[in-house]
Short mmCIF file of C-alpha atoms in Angstrom, two decimals:
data_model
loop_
_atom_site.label_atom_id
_atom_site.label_comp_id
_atom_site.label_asym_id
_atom_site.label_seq_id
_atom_site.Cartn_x
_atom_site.Cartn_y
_atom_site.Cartn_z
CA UNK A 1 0.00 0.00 0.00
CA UNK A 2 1.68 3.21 -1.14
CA UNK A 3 1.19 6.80 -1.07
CA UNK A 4 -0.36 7.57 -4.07
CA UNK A 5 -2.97 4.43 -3.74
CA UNK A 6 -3.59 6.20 -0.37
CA UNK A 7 -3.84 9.21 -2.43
CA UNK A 8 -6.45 7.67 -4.91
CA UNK A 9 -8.48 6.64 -2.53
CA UNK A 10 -8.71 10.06 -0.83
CA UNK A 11 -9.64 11.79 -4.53
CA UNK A 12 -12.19 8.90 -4.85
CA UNK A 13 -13.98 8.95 -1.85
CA UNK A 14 -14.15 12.44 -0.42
CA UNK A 15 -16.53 13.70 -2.64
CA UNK A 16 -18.86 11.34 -0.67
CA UNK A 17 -17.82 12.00 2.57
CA UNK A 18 -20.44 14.78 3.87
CA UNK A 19 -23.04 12.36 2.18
CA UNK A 20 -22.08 9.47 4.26
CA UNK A 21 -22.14 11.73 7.76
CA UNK A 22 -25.32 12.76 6.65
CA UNK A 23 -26.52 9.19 6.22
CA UNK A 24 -24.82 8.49 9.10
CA UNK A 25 -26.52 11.08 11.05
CA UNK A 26 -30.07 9.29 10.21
CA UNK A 27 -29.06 6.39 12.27
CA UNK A 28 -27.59 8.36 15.29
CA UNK A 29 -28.06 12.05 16.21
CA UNK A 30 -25.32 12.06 18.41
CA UNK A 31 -22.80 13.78 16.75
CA UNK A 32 -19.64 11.56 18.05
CA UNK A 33 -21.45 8.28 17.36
CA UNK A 34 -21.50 9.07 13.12
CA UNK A 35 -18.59 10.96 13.43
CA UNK A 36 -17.17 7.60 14.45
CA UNK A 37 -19.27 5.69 11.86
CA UNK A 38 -17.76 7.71 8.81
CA UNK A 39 -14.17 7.36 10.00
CA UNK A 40 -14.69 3.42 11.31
CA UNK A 41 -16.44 3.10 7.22
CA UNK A 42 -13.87 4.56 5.19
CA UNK A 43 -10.84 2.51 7.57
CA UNK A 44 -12.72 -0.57 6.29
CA UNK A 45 -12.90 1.11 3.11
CA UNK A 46 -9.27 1.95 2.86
CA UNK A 47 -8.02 -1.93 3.99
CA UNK A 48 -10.50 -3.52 0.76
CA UNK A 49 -9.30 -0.33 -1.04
CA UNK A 50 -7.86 -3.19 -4.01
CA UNK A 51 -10.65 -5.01 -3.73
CA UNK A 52 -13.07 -2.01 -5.63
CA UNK A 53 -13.61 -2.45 -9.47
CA UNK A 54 -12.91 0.29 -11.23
CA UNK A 55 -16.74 -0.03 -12.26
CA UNK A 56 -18.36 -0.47 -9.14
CA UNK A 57 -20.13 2.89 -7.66
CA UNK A 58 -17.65 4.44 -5.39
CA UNK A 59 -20.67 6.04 -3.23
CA UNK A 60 -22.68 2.72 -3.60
CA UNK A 61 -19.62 1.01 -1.96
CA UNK A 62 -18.95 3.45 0.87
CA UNK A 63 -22.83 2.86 1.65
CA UNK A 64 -22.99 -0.66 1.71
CA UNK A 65 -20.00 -0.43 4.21
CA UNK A 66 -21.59 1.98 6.38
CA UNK A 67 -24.42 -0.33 7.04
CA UNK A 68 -22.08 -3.12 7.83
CA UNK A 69 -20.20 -0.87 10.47
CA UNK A 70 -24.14 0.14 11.91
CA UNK A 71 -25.36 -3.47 12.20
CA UNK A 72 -22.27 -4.48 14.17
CA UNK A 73 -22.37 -1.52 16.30
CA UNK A 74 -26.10 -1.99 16.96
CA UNK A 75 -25.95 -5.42 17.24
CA UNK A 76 -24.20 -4.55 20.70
CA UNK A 77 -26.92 -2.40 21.58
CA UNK A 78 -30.42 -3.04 20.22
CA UNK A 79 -32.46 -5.50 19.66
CA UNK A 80 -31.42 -6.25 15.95
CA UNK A 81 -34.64 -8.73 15.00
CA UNK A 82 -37.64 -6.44 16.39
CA UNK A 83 -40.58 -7.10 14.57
CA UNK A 84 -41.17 -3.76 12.18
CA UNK A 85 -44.70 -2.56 12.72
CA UNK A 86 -47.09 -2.04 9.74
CA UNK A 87 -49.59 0.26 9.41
CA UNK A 88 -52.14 0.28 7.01
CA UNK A 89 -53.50 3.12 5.29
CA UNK A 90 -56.97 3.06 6.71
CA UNK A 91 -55.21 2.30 10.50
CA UNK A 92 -57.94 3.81 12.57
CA UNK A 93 -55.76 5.42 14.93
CA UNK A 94 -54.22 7.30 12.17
CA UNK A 95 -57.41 8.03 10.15
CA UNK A 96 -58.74 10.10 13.46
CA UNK A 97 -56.66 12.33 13.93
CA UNK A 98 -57.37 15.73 12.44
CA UNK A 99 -53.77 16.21 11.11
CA UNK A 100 -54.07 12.68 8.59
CA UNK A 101 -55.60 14.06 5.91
CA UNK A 102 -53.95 15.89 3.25
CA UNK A 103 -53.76 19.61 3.41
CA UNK A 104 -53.67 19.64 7.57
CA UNK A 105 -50.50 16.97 6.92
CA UNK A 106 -48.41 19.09 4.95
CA UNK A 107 -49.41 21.85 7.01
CA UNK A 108 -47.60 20.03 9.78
CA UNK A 109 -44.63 18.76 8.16
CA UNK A 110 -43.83 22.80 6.64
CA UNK A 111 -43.26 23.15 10.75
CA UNK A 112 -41.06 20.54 11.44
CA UNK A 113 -37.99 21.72 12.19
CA UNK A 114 -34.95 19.17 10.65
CA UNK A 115 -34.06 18.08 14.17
CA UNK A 116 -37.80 16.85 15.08
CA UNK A 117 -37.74 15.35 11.34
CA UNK A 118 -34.42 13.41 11.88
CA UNK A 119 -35.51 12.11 15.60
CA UNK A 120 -39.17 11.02 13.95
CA UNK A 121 -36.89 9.17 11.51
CA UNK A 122 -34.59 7.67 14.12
CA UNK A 123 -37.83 6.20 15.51
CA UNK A 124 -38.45 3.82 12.38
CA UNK A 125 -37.23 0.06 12.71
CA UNK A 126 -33.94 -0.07 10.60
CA UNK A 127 -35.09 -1.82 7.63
CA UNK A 128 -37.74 0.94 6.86
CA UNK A 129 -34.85 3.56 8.25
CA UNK A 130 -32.38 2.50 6.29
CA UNK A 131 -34.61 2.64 2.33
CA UNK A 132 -36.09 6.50 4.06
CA UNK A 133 -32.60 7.64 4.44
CA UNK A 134 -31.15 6.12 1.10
CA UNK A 135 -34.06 7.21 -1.16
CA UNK A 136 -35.69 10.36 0.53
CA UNK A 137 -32.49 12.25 2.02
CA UNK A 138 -30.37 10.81 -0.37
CA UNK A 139 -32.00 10.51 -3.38
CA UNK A 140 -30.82 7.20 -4.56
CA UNK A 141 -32.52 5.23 -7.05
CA UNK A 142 -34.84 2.28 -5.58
CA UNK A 143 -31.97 -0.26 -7.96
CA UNK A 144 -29.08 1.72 -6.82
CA UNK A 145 -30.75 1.07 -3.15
CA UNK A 146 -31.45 -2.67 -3.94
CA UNK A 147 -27.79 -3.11 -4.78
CA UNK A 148 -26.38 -1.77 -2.02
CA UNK A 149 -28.41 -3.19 0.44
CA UNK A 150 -28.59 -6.57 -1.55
CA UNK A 151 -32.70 -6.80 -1.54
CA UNK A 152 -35.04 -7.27 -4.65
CA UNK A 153 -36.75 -3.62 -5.70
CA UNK A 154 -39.99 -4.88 -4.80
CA UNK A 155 -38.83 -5.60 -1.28
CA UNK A 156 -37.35 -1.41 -1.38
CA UNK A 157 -40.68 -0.71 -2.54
CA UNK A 158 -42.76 -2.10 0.04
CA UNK A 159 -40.72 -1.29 2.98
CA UNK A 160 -40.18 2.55 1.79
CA UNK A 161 -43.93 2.89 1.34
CA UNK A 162 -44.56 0.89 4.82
CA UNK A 163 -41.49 2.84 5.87
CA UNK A 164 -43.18 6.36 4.84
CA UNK A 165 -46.86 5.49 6.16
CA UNK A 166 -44.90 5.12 9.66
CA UNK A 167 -42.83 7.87 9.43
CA UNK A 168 -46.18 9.89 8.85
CA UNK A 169 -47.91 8.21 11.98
CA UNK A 170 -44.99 8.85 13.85
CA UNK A 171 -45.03 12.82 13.09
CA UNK A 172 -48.63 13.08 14.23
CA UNK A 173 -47.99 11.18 17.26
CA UNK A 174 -45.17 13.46 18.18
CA UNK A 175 -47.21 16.22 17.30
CA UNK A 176 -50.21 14.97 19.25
CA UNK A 177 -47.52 14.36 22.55
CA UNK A 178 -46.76 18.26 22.25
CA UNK A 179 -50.19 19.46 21.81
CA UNK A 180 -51.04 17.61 25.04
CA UNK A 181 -48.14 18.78 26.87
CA UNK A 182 -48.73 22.56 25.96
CA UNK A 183 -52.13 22.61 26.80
CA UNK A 184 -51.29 21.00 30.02
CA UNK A 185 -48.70 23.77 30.78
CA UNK A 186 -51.32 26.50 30.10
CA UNK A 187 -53.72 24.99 32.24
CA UNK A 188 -51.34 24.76 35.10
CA UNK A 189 -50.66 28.58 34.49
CA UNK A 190 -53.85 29.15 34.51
CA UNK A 191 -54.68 27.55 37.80
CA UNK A 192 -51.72 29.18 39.25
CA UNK A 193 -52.50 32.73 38.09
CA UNK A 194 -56.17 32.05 39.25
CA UNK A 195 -54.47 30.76 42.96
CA UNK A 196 -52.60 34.12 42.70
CA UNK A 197 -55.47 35.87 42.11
CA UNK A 198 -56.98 34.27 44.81
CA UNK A 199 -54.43 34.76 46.93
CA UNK A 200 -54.30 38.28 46.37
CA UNK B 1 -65.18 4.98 2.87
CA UNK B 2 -65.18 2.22 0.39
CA UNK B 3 -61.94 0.57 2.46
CA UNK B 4 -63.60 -0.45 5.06
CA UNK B 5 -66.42 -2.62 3.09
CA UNK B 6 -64.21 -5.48 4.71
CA UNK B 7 -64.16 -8.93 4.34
CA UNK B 8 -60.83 -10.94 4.36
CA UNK B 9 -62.11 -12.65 1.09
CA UNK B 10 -63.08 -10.10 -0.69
CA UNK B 11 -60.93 -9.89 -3.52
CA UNK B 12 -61.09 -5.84 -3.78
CA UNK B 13 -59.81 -5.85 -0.23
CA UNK B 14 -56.55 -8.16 -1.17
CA UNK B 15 -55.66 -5.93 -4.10
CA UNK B 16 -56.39 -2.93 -1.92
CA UNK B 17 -53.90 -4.39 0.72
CA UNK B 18 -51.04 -5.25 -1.77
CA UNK B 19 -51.58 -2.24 -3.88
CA UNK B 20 -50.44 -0.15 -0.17
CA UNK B 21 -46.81 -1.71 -0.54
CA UNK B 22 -46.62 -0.48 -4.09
CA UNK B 23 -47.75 3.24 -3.70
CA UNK B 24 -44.45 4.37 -2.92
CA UNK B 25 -43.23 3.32 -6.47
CA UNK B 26 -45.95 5.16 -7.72
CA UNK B 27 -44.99 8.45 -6.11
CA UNK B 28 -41.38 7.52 -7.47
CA UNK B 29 -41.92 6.35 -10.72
CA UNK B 30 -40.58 3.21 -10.70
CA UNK B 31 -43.76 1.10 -12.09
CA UNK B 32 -44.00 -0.28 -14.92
CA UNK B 33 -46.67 1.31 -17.11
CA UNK B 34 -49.32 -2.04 -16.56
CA UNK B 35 -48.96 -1.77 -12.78
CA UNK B 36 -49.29 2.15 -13.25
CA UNK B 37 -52.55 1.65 -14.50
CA UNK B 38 -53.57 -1.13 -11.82
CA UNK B 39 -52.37 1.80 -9.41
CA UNK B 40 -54.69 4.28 -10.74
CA UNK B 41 -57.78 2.88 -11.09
CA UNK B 42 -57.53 1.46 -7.57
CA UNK B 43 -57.18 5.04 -6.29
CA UNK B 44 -60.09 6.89 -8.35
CA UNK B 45 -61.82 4.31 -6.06
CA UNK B 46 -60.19 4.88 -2.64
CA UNK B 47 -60.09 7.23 -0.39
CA UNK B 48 -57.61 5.95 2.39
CA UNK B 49 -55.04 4.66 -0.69
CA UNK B 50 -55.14 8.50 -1.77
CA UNK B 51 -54.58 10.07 0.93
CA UNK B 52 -51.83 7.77 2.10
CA UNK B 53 -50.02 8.76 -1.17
CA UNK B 54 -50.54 12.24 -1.08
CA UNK B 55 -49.14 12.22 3.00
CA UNK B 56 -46.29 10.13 1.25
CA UNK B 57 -45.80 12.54 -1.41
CA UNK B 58 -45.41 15.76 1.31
CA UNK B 59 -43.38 13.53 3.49
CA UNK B 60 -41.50 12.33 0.76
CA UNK B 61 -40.80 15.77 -0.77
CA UNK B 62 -39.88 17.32 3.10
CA UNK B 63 -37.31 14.93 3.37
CA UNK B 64 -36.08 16.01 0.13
CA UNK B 65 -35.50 19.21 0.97
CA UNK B 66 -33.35 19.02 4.22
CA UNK B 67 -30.29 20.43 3.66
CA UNK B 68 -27.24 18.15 3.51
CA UNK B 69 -25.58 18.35 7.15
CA UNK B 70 -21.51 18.66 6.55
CA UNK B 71 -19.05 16.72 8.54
CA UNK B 72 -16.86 20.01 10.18
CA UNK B 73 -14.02 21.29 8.84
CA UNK B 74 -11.88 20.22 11.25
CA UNK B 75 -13.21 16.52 11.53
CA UNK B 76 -12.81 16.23 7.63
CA UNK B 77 -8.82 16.87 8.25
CA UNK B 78 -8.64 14.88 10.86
CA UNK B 79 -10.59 12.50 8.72
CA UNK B 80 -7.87 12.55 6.25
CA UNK B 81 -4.98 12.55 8.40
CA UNK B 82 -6.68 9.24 10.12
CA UNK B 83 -6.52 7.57 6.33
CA UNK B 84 -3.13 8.95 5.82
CA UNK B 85 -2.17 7.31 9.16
CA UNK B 86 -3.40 3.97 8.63
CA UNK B 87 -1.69 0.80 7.69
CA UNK B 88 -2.71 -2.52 7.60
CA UNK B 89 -0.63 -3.10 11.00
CA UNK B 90 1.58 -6.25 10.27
CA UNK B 91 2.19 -7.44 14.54
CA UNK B 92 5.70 -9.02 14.02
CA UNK B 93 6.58 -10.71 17.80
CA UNK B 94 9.50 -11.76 19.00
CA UNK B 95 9.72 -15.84 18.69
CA UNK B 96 9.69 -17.14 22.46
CA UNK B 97 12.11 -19.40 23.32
CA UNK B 98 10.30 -21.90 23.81
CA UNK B 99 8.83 -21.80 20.05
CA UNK B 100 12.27 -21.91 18.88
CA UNK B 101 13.36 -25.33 20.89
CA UNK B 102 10.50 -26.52 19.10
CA UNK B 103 11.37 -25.43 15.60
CA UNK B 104 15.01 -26.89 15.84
CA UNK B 105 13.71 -29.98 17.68
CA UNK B 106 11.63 -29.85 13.77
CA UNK B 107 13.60 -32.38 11.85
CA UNK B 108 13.97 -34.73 14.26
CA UNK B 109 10.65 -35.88 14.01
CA UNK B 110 9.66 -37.68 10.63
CA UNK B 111 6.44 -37.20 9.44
CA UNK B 112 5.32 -40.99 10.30
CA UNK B 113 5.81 -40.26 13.78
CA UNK B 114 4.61 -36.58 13.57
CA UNK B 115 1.15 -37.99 14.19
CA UNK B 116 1.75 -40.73 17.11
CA UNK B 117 3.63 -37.83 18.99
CA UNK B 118 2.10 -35.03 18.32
CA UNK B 119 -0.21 -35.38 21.27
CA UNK B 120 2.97 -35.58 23.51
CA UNK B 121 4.18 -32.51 21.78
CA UNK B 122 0.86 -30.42 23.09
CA UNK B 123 1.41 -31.97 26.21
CA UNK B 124 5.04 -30.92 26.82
CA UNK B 125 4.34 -26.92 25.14
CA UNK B 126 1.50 -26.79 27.85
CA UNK B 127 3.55 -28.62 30.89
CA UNK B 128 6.25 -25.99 29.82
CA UNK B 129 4.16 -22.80 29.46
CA UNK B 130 2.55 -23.82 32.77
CA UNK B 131 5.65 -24.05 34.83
CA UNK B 132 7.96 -21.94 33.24
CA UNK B 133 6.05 -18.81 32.74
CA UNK B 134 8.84 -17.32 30.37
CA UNK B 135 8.44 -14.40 29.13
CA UNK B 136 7.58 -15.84 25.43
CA UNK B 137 5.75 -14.16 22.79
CA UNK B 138 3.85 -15.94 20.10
CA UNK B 139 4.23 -15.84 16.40
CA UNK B 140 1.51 -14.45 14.85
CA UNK B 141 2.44 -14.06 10.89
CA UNK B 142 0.02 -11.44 9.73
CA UNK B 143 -2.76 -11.64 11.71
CA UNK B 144 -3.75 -8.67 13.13
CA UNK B 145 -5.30 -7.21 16.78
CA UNK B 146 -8.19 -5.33 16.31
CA UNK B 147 -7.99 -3.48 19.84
CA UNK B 148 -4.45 -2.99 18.97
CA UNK B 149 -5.00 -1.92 15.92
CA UNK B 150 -7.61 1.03 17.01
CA UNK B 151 -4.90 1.91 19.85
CA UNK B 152 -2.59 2.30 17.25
CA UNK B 153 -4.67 4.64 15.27
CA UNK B 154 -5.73 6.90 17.72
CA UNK B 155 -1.56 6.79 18.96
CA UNK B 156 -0.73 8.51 15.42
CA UNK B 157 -3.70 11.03 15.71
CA UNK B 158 -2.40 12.42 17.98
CA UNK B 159 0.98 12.71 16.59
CA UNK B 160 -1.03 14.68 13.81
CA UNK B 161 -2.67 17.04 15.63
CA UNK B 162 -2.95 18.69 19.33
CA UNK B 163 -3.98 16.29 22.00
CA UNK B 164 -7.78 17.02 22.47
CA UNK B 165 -8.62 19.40 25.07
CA UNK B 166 -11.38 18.00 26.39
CA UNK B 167 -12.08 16.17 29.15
CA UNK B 168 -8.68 17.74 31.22
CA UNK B 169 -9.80 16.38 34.49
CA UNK B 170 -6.91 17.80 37.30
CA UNK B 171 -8.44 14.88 39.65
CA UNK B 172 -8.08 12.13 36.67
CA UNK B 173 -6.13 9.35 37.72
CA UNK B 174 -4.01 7.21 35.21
CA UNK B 175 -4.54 3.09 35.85
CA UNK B 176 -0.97 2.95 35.76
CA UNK B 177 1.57 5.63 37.45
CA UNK B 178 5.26 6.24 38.03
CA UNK B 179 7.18 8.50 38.77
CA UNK B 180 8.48 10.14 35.81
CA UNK B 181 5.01 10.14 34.05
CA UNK B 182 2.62 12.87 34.32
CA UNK B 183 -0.87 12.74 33.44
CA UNK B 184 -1.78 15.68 30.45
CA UNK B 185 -5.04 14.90 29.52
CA UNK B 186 -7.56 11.85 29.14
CA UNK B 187 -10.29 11.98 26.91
CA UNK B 188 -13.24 8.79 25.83
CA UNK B 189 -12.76 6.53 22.47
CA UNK B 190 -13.53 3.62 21.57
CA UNK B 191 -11.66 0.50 20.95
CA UNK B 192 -12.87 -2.62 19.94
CA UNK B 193 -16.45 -0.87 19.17
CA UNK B 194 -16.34 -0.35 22.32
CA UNK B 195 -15.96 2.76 25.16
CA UNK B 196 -12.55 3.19 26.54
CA UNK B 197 -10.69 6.03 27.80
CA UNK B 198 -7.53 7.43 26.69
CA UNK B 199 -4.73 8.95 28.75
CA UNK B 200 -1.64 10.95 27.71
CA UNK B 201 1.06 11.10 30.00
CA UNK B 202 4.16 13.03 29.74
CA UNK B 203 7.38 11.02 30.22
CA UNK B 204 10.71 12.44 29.95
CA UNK B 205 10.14 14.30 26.47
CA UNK B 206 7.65 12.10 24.89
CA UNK B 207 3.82 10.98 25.69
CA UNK B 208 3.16 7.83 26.23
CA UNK B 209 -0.48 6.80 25.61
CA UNK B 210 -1.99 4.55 28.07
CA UNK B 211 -5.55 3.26 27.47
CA UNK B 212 -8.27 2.07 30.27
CA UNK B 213 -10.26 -0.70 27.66
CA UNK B 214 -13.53 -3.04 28.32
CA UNK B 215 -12.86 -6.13 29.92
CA UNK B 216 -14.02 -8.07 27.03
CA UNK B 217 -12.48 -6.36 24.19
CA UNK B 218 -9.45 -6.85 26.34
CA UNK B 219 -9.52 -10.89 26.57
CA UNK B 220 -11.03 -10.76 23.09
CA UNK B 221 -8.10 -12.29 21.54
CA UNK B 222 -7.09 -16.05 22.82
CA UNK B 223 -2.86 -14.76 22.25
CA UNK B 224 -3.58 -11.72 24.64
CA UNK B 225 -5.39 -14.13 26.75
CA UNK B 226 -2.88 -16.54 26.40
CA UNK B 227 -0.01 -14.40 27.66
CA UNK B 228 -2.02 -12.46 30.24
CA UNK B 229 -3.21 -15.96 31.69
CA UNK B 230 0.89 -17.31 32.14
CA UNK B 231 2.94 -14.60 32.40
CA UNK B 232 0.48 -11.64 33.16
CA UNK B 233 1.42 -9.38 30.47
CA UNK B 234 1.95 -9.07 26.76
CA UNK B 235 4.16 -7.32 24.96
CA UNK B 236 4.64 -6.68 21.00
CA UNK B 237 5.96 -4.15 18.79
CA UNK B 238 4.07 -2.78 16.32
CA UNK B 239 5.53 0.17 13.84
CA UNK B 240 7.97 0.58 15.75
CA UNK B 241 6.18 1.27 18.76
CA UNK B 242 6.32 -0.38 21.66
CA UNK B 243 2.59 -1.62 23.07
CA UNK B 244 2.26 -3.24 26.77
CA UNK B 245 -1.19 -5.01 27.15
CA UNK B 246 -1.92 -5.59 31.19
CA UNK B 247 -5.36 -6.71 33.42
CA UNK B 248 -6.50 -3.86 35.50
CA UNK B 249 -9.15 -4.17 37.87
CA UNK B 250 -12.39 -4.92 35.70
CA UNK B 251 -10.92 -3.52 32.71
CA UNK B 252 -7.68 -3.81 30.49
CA UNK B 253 -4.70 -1.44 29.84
CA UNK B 254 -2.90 -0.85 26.69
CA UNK B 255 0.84 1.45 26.63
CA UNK B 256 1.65 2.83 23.71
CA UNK B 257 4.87 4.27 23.59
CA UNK B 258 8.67 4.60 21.91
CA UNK B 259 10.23 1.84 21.27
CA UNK B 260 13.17 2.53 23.90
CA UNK B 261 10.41 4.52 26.09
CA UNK B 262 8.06 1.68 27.70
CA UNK B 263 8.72 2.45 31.40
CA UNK B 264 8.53 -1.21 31.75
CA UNK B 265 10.01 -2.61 34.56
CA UNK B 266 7.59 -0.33 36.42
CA UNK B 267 4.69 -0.85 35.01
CA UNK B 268 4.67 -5.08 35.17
CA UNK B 269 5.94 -4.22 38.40
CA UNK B 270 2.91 -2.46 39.90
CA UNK B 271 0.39 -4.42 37.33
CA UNK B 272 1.21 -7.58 39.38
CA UNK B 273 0.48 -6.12 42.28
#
């Protein structure tokens, strides 16, 4: 391994790196933790460095790697075979509330701030996290997805629309958890202000 | 709603269910032109099917639009430097002594009798290992140790950039002390995959790295284990650097240092305490 391979591999890869942390980033918020996943990803990268084709996808590569380096980490510290939920598209829970249907929906997504989107993401089982991240953030194609995460399209298919429909029940729910909890703050302010008042 | 006409037989039902898995291709374009069709007239007829794919078209669209977060500045040189650093670490040991009685005592044995005494052979390398505790060292080719490897890597970091700041803890014990070293800085990594803490001590004019590892990652590999269990250390050289792997109380330790640096006598000294 000399120099300049080192060299090529840098040119090669770098103009993927921000792309991978920001992958990276939809499987751990911390900071550290995909800081760690990006460096621990191109070090495995680096030692199969002769084993890329000159025609495989450079990016595609890198991405398949990352996952590898996610699983093992995880493996250590979740569950890895949880049972993904499905929802259907006429779940009752999700039909009733008032923010399911179309125009209140998108209403509520324009206010999610990227943090609240990313932690609503990091709430999805992996296999639906993992086709959300590659073909909604990233904007790979649903082959270029099958390849690197070695699945038929069909099975990408299913999984990102299963994947999507619980992303969108997860929103609500957060949103619904916040609602609740404001509304419970103002009442207590109220009460207090009335015991004030009282008081006074 | 027409959805909830339910019946588990009902054929419309089936295709309504299966259709749901597909309506993200549909929002993507990735049917083919038949199922596109199949797609379309299902929705003109439901209501729940359309408004699951226009809440996956917003959500899809959101996502879209979330700007790229960059690794820092800073990280991506260190990033670099890291790749610069690393080398598929060859561990070359020192042959024990006891590995090279063996090799010379090699051509006396043919390979007929290779197999009747080869049982004996075991016998003898364990009776020896067990009551001579030399201090021997394995031959290990080109096999590598992971934990050994990630010391390594953070070691030549930090020979490419300050040590890191954080976590300068005045109070912070090192595992190991003596008296020339003096603690600089500690800071959290991981090695093995897993957390460990790193310490930089000052000794003489260099800093020797010493690092406080999980017990497992530690007794991970069955040489380390090997050594620790008969002479309660284990010792290597890798890039010219001298590395010291000792048990600490719950956890393992691993000294990176200089080649001529490795305040050694001390250290086995106080780790056998």
């Amino acid at each position: 391994m000399n120099t300049d391979n080192k060299h090529k591999f840098i040119q090669l890869t770098e103009p993927f790196w921000h792309r991978l942390y920001n992958i990276a980033l939809g499987y751990s918020q911390d900071r550290d933790v995909a800081e760690d996943w990006c460096q621990e990803t191109l070090l495995r990268a680096w030692k199969n460095f002769t084993a890329l084709q000159e025609h495989v996808a450079v990016y595609a590569w890198l991405l398949k790697i990352l996952d590898r380096v996610v699983a093992d980490d995880k493996r250590r510290s979740i569950r890895r075979n949880q049972i993904a939920p499905v929802i259907l598209v006429d779940d009752v829970k999700l039909l009733s509330h008032p923010c399911s249907a179309a125009e209140p929906f998108k209403q509520l997504v324009s206010q999610q701030n990227h943090q609240q989107i990313m932690l609503a993401i990091q709430q999805l089982p992996d296999e639906f996290r993992q086709v959300v991240l590659l073909r909604d953030i990233d904007g790979l194609s649903y082959c270029e997805i099958a390849d690197i995460l070695e699945l038929a399209k069909g099975t990408i298919m299913s999984r990102l629309s299963r994947g999507r429909r619980l992303l969108s029940s997860i929103i609500i729910k957060e949103q619904e958890k916040l609602t609740q909890a404001v509304s419970q703050h103002n009442s207590r302010i109220t009460k207090n202000d009335y015991n004030s008042y009282r008081g006074n | 709603m027409q959805s909830k006409v339910s019946s588990e037989n009902n054929p419309w039902q089936s295709l309504h269910l299966s259709l749901q898995d597909m309506l993200a291709g549909y929002i993507d374009n990735e049917l083919t032109r038949q199922e596109r069709e199949i797609i379309e007239a299902h929705l003109s007829g439901c209501h729940d099917c359309r408004e699951d794919l226009l809440r996956q078209q917003t959500l899809s669209l959101a996502l879209n639009d979330l700007p790229l977060k960059r690794l820092s500045k800073t990280y991506h040189q260190q990033l670099k430097q890291t790749i610069l650093a690393a080398e598929t670490t060859k561990i070359k040991l020192v042959r024990s002594k006891v590995t090279i009685f063996f090799d010379k005592l090699g051509p006396l044995f043919s390979k007929q009798n290779s197999l009747t005494i080869g049982g004996w052979v075991v016998a003898c390398v364990f009776l020896v290992m067990f009551k001579f505790p030399l201090s021997y060292q394995l031959t290990l080719g080109n096999s590598e140790i992971p934990m050994l490897t990630d010391a390594l890597t953070v070691y030549k970091q930090t020979q490419h950039q300050a040590l890191p700041k954080i976590g300068l803890v005045q109070k912070d014990i090192a595992p190991i002390t003596w008296r020339e070293g003096k603690l600089l800085v500690s800071w959290s990594t991981k090695i093995g995959g897993e957390p460990a803490k790193v310490y930089a001590m000052r000794h003489h004019n260099e800093v020797v790295l010493q690092y406080k590892i999980d017990q497992t990652v530690f007794l991970r590999n069955p040489i380390v284990r090997q050594a620790i269990a008969t002479q309660g250390f284990f010792k290597t050289e890798l890039d010219n650097l001298a590395v010291l792997v000792l048990p600490s109380q719950n956890a393992g330790i691993i000294i990176i240092s200089s080649r001529n640096l490795l305040p050694e006598t001390e250290i086995i000294r106080r780790s056998s305490v």
